[in-house]
Short mmCIF file of C-alpha atoms in Angstrom, two decimals:
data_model
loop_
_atom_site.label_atom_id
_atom_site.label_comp_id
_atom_site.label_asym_id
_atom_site.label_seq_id
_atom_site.Cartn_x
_atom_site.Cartn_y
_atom_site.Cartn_z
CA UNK C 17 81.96 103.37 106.65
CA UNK C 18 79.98 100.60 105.33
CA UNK C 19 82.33 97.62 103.53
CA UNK C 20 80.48 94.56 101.67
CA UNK C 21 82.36 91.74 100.43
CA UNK C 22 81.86 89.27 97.37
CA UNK C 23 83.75 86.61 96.76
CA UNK C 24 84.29 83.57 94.78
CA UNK C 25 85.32 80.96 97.07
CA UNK C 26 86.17 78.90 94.49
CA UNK C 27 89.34 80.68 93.33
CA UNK C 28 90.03 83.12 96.63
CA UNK C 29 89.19 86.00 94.26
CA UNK C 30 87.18 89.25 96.69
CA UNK C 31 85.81 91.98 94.75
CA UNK C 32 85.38 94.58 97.80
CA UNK C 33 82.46 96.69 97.31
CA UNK C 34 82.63 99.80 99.12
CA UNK C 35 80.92 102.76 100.36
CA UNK C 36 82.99 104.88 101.54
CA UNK C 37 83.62 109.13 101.15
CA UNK C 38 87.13 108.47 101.99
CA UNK C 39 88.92 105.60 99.89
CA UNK C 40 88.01 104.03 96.94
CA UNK C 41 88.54 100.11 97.48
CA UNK C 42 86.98 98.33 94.40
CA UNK C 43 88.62 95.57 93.27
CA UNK C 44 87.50 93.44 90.52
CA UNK C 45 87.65 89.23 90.59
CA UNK C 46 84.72 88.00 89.35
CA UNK C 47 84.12 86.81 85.73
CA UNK C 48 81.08 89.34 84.84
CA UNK C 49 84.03 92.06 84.29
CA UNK C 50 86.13 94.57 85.13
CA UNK C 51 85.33 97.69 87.35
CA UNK C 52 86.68 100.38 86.66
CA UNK C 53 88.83 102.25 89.50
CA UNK C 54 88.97 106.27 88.72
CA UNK C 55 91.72 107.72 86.61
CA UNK C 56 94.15 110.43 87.49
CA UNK C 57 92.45 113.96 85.83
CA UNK C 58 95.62 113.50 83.75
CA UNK C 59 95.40 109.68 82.90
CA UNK C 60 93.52 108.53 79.78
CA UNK C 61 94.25 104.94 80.36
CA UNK C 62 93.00 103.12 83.42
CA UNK C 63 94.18 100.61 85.69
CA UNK C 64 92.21 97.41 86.91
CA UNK C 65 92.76 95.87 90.04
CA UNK C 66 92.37 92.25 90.53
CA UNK C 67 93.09 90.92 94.32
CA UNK C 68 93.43 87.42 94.60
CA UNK C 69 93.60 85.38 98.01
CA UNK C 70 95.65 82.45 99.25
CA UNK C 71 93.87 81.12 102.59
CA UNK C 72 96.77 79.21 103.69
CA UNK C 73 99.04 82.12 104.40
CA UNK C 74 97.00 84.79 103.96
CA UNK C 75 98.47 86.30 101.08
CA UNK C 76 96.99 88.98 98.76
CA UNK C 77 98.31 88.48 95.34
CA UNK C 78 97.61 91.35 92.91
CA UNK C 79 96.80 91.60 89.37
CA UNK C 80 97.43 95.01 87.45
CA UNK C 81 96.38 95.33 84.03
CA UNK C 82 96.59 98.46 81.81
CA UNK C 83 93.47 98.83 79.80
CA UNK C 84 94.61 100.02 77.29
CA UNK C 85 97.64 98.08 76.44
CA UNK C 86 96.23 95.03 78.33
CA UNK C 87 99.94 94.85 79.36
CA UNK C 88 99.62 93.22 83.41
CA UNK C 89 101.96 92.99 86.35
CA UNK C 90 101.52 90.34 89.11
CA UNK C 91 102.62 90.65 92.62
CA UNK C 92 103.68 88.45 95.36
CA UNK C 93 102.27 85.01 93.97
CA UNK C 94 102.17 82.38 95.84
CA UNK C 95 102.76 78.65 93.88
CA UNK C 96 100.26 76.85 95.10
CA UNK C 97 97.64 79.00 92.89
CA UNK C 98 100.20 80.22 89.92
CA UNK C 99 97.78 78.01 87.88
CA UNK C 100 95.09 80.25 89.13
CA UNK C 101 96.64 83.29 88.27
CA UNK C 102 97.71 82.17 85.08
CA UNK C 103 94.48 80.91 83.84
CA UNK C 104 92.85 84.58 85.01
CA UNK C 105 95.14 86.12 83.09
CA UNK C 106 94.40 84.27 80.44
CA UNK C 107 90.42 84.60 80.77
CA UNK C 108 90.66 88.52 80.72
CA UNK C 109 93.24 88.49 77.51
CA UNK C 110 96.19 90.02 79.39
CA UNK C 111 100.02 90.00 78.48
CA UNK C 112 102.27 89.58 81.27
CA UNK C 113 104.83 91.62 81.69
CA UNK C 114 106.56 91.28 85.05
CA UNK C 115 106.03 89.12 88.14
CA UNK C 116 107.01 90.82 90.75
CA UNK C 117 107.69 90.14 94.53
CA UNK C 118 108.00 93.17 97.38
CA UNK C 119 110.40 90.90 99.29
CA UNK C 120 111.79 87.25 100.07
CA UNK C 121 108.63 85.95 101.59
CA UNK C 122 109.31 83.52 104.52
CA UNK C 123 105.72 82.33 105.00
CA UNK C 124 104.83 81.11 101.51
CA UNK C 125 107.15 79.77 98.26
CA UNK C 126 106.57 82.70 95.24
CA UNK C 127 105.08 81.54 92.31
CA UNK C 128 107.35 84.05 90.19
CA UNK C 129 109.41 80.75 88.88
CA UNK C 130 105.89 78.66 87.81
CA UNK C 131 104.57 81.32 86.15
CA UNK C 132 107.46 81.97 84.21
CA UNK C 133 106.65 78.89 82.41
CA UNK C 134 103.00 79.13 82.42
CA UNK C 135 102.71 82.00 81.20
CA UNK C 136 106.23 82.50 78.79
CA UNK C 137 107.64 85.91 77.78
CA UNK C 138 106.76 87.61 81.32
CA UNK C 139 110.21 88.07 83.84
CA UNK C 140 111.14 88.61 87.45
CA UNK C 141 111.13 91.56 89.30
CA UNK C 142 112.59 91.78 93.13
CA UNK C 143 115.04 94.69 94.49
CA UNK C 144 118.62 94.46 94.34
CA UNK C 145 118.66 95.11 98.03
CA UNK C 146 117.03 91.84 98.79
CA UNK C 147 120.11 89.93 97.29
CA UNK C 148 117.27 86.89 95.27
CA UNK C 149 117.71 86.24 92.01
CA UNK C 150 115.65 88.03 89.55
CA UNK C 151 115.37 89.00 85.74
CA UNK C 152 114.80 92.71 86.55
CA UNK C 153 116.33 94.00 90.16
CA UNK C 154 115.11 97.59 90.90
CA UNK C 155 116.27 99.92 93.18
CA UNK C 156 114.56 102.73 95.07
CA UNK C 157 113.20 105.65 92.90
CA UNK C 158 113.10 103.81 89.81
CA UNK C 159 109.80 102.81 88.05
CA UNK C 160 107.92 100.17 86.79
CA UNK C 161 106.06 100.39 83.40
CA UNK C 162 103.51 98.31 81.81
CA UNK C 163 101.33 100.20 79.37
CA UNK C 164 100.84 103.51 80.48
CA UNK C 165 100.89 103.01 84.39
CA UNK C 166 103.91 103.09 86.23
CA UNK C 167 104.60 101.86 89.63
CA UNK C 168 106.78 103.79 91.99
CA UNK C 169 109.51 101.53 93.84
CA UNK C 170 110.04 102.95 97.13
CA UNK C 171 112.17 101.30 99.46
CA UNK C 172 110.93 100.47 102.90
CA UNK C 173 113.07 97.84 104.71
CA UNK C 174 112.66 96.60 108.39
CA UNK C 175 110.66 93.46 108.09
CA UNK C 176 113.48 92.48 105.55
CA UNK C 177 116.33 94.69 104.37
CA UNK C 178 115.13 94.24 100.54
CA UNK C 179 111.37 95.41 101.22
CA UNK C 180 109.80 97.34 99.07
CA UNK C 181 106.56 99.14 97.98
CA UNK C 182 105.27 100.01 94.68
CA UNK C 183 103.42 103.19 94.71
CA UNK C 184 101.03 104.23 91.33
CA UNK C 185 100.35 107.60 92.08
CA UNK C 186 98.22 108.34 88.86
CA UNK C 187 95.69 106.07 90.39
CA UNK C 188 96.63 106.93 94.35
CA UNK C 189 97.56 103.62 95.54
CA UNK C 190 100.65 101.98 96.68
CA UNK C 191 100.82 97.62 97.46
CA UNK C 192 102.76 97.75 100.86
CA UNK C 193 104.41 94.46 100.75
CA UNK C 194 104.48 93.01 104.41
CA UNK C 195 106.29 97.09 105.87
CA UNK C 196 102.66 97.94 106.74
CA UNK C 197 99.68 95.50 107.12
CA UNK C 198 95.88 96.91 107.96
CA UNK C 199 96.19 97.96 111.79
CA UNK C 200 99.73 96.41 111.89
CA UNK C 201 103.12 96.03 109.82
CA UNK C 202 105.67 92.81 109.20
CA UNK C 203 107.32 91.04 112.31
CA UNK C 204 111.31 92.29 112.44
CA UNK C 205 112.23 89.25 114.73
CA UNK C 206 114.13 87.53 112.04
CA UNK C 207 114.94 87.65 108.14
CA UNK C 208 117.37 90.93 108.78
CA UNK C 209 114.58 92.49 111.08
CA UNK C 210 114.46 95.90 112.16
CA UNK C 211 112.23 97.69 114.57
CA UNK C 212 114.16 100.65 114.20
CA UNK C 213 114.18 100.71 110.13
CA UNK C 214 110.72 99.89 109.63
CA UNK C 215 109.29 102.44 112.06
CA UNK C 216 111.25 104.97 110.14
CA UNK C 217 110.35 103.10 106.41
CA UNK C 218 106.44 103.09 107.00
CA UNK C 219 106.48 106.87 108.44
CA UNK C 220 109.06 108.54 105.31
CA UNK C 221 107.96 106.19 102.61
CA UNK C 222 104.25 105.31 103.27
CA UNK C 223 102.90 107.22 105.77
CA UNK C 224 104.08 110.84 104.15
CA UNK C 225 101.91 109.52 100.87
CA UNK C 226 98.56 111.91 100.52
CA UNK C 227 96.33 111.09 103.05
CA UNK C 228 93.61 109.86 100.42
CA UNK C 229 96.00 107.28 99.01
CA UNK C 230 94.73 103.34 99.27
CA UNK C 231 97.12 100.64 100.82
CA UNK C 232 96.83 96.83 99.52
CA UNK C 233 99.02 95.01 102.15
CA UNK C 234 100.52 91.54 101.49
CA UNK C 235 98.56 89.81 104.20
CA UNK C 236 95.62 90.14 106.20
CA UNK C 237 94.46 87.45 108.89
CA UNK C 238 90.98 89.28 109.80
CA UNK C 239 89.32 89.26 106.67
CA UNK C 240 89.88 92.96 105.66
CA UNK C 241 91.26 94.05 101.89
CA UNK C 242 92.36 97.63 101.66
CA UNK C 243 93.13 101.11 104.07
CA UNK C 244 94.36 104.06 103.23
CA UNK C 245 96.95 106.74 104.46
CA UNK C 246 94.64 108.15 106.77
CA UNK C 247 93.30 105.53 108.42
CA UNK C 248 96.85 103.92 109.50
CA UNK C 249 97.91 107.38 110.71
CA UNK C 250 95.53 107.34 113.00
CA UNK C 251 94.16 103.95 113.61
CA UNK C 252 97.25 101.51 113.70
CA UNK C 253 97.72 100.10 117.11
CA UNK C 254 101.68 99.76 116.63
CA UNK C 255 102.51 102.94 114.17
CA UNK C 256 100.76 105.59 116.18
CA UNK C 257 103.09 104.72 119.14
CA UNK C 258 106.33 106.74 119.42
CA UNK C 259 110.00 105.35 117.63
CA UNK C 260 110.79 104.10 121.29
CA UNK C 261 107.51 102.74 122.11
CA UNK C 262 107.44 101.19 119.14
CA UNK C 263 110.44 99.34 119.23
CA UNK C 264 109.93 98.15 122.54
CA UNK C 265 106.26 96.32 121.34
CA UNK C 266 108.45 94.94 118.42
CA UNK C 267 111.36 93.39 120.58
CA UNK C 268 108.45 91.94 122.70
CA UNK C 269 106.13 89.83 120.81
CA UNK C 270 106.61 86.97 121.07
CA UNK C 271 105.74 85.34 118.42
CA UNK C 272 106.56 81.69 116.98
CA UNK C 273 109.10 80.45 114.44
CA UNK C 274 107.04 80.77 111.22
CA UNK C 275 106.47 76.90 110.04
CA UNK C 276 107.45 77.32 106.35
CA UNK C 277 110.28 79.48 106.68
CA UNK C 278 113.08 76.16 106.18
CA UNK C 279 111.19 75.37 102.86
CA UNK C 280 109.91 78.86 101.95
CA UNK C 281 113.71 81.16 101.97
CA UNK C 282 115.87 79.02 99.95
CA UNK C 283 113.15 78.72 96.97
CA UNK C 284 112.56 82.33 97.00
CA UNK C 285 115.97 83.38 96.77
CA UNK C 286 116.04 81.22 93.33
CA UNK C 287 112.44 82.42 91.92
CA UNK C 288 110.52 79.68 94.01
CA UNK C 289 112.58 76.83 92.50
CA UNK C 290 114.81 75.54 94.74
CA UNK C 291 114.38 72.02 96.97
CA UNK C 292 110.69 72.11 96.24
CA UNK C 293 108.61 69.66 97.94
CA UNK C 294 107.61 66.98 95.97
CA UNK C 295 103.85 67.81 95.09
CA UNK C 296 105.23 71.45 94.04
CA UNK C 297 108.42 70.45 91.81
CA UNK C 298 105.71 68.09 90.11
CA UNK C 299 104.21 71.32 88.77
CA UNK C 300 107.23 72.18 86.82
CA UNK C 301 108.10 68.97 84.86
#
């Protein structure tokens, strides 16, 4: 597999360009247009795929658009670049429809509550099981529409219990939220944490999706964009390990106190509004 990368520094847009017989990983984020991703044999309307970057955390932001309708979701935003995000969707003549989180991040404040005013008329979407405030709160097994896509909500709990991922299985893909990362998954040391639950989410609600599907994680720290079913089943260092095993490797890690949690929980349980430090509240007068 051979997997080229442009991107506009600028903005943290990537456009991965890929050659590969086994996924199909193009996402679009540059200003010369949009690529389009192939449609479902029984899809006449097609879905781009913007995926946007914030260095700080690491966070992959996601722009869906229907091309039809030019109706677009937004996930996991983070506020620092909600003015990016707004002025893209802007610049490709999107509405937006919902902004949408797959949990209550701890390492990064949403931009769900900014955007809300930049962009007026779009609303809130987070499950019910993650206990935020929201204008829409979803529940497992119910779907998302914006045009003529819809987006699966599949619950998948562990790193948090209000986790979720939204699967669009017209155009094989499902955006895995922080459950399952490229070669890893979400800590479960904190924030409700479960080694147990998310060993059993990422194997019934990911994992079982068609081999060929392609998974856009919320995070990556090594530079990579996109993997698919496959791949994780037999690649991930942590997921290929037995329930036992696994849980073990979880309770053991180690790792530190994430530095923005204090700052990052209370605003996201209020749409990224609450307490904001003083350069981000600026952003909303």
């Amino acid at each position: 597999m051979v997997r080229s990368l442009v991107h506009r520094a600028d903005e943290g847009i990537f456009m991965p360009q890929c050659r590969s017989v086994g996924a199909c990983r193009r996402l679009v984020g540059c200003h010369a247009g949009w690529e389009r991703p192939p449609a479902h044999p029984h899809t006449q309307h097609l879905l781009y795929r913007f995926q946007l970057f914030d260095r700080e955390s690491c966070t992959y932001t996601y722009l869906l658009a229907d091309e039809e309708s030019k109706e677009a979701v937004l996930i996991d935003p983070v506020i620092e670049l909600a003015e990016r995000d707004a002025k893209l969707i802007e610049e490709m003549g999107l509405t937006l429809k919902y902004v949408m989180n797959t949990h209550v991040h701890a390492d990064h404040i949403t931009g769900t509550g900014l955007l809300k005013k930049l962009v007026p008329g779009c609303e809130s979407v987070l499950s019910k099981a993650s206990q935020g405030k929201a204008d829409v709160h979803v529940e497992p097994g119910e779907e998302i529409t914006f045009g003529e896509q819809k987006l699966e909500v599949r619950a998948t709990p562990g790193h948090t219990n209000g986790c979720v991922t939204y699967v669009c299985h017209d155009q094989k893909t499902a955006f895995t939220g922080d459950a399952l990362l490229i070669r890893g998954c979400g800590r479960t040391d904190f924030q409700e944490g479960s080694a147990d639950t998310l060993y059993d989410s990422v194997h019934g609600q990911i994992l079982s999706l068609p081999d060929d599907y392609t998974l856009y994680p919320a995070h990556d720290y090594k530079g990579q964009t996109a993997t698919t079913v496959e791949e994780e089943k037999q690649f991930n260092p942590r997921l290929t390990k037995s329930k036992e095993e696994f849980i073990e490797l979880m309770n053991n890690l180690g790792l530190p106190y994430p530095k923005k949690i204090d700052e990052s929980l209370p605003a996201n349980y209020v749409c990224g509004l609450y307490n904001l430090p003083d350069h981000l509240a600026s952003k909303l007068e």
